[in-house]
C-alpha angles and dihedrals in degrees: 000000000000130000116317110196113188127192105221092207099042131021095197111123141147130216137201136204137188129195116205137185123192101226098164099054095033087219124155092226116129132179139173126208118209124193131167123221133203135186097220133048114271133190118226129173090214093054123061099180119101101230136155096198131057124179139190116228133177120194127180134198098350128161103136128028093003091054089053089053092046091053091052092050092048090048092058089069090222100104141080106191134207109191116204112202138184093215127055110296089231088070090069129076124257110252128183109268093000123121118189118217129176119242144154124230104191096093115079093204089056090050091051091053090046092050098048110123092010116134104194137026122189118192126209098167115146102250092201089056094050109079110216088356086267095147096050092043089051090053092049093048090047089052091055094046092048093048098247110173103205136033136175116195123216103282110125095144140050122016146252094301094060088110089065091061102032092111088066097035099048093154086073096049090106089067091061092048092049090049089054091048090054093047090051091051090058097037095110100023136350109269098158129029111217144170134199108226101210117175101166108227128349106261090206090071089069089062095058126174091020116083116236099163131044102240109017120112109209136197138180115266110177106325116062112195092184098054092030095231139114142199109226132172112233113262096017103098091111095050110119127226128192115224123185125184120239089238092056093046091052092047094049093047090049089053092046091055090063097040111122097196124077119285119242114247091228106047109187117182108197116191098167133340110214133176114229088242091059092046089058091047090053089050091053092048093051100038097039101237140055118278118246107243122209105202118217125198118241093223091056093050092047088052089054094251124135104193099195138075092212096087120119118258109228107213101199109168090225090063116080112241093242090056099047095097095049092043092049092050090050092051094047093047092046094046094049090048090049091052091056095046095049097250091134097052121091137201101232104229092153090050088060094046093049097035092158093062117104112217124210114250125222094244091048095052094043093050090049091050095047099038110130093001127117 
């Protein structure tokens, strides 16, 4: 199964996997990317690129962030990819160096066989779509049994203080449970190296409806740059939020894949840390007038009440139409609560590791998105 590229002089290799869930589209598509990696240059008739590194990667159910990461990995010219999919391979696009192959991931023994010899697994499974976190736990346990070295659970949003707001952001509770599962695995001795890729919020959402990444589907949360208005809890203008662009997340993960040193357990990716007050100032500078602020009372939000009709409706396909209003209120209340409790700020471990990398700032991305637009 897949492409096995052997170095006749040296059998040392490393492999990489990613696990991905398409949360935004709610689709049942899954795919796995498989690449093989070597430490010395090799000559292959099936590969024309002159590369000194080859990796194995598996990637499941990706249409959004994972596709951005896939594109970056393909662009490096280091990877030959075998993509394992639940649907017919013909349903997926042709990509340079990528071969699509059908597979099923519900059987742990199959996962173990698939993971043997793999060095790294990155998970993007939608935790709110994984009852009891059974799928992700199965993947983790299969990693351990197969001897996988590295794993990254499905984080990809918020930061280390998520636990302080989990009562209001219950759709992310699976992240906390998976973190605990990983800690317990390594309680006596380290059996699986792992990192929590935590980028705060997607900066690209601030640019809605303008597209700043190839695959991401955005929506307004609490600051609407089109209608020039915002929902703000009283007394929270100085609360800080970390925003990281999709491009920067993909670039940092691509770098992390090739990192030879040990990954940090907490893996904050900090694009820009901005107080709500400054975000509104940037909005005024770009849109030419102050934003209208609808002030919300903290006691109402803490009681789970959103006393306004001006909240964004979040039309995720996985949410039934008759539940969109209730779902949207829950997300807005939880997100605003998370802002105030620091759940969307991150610590920046990957910034320190890749200190040469220049991150996109909020003002920079917003100006780029709105340039020449009314």
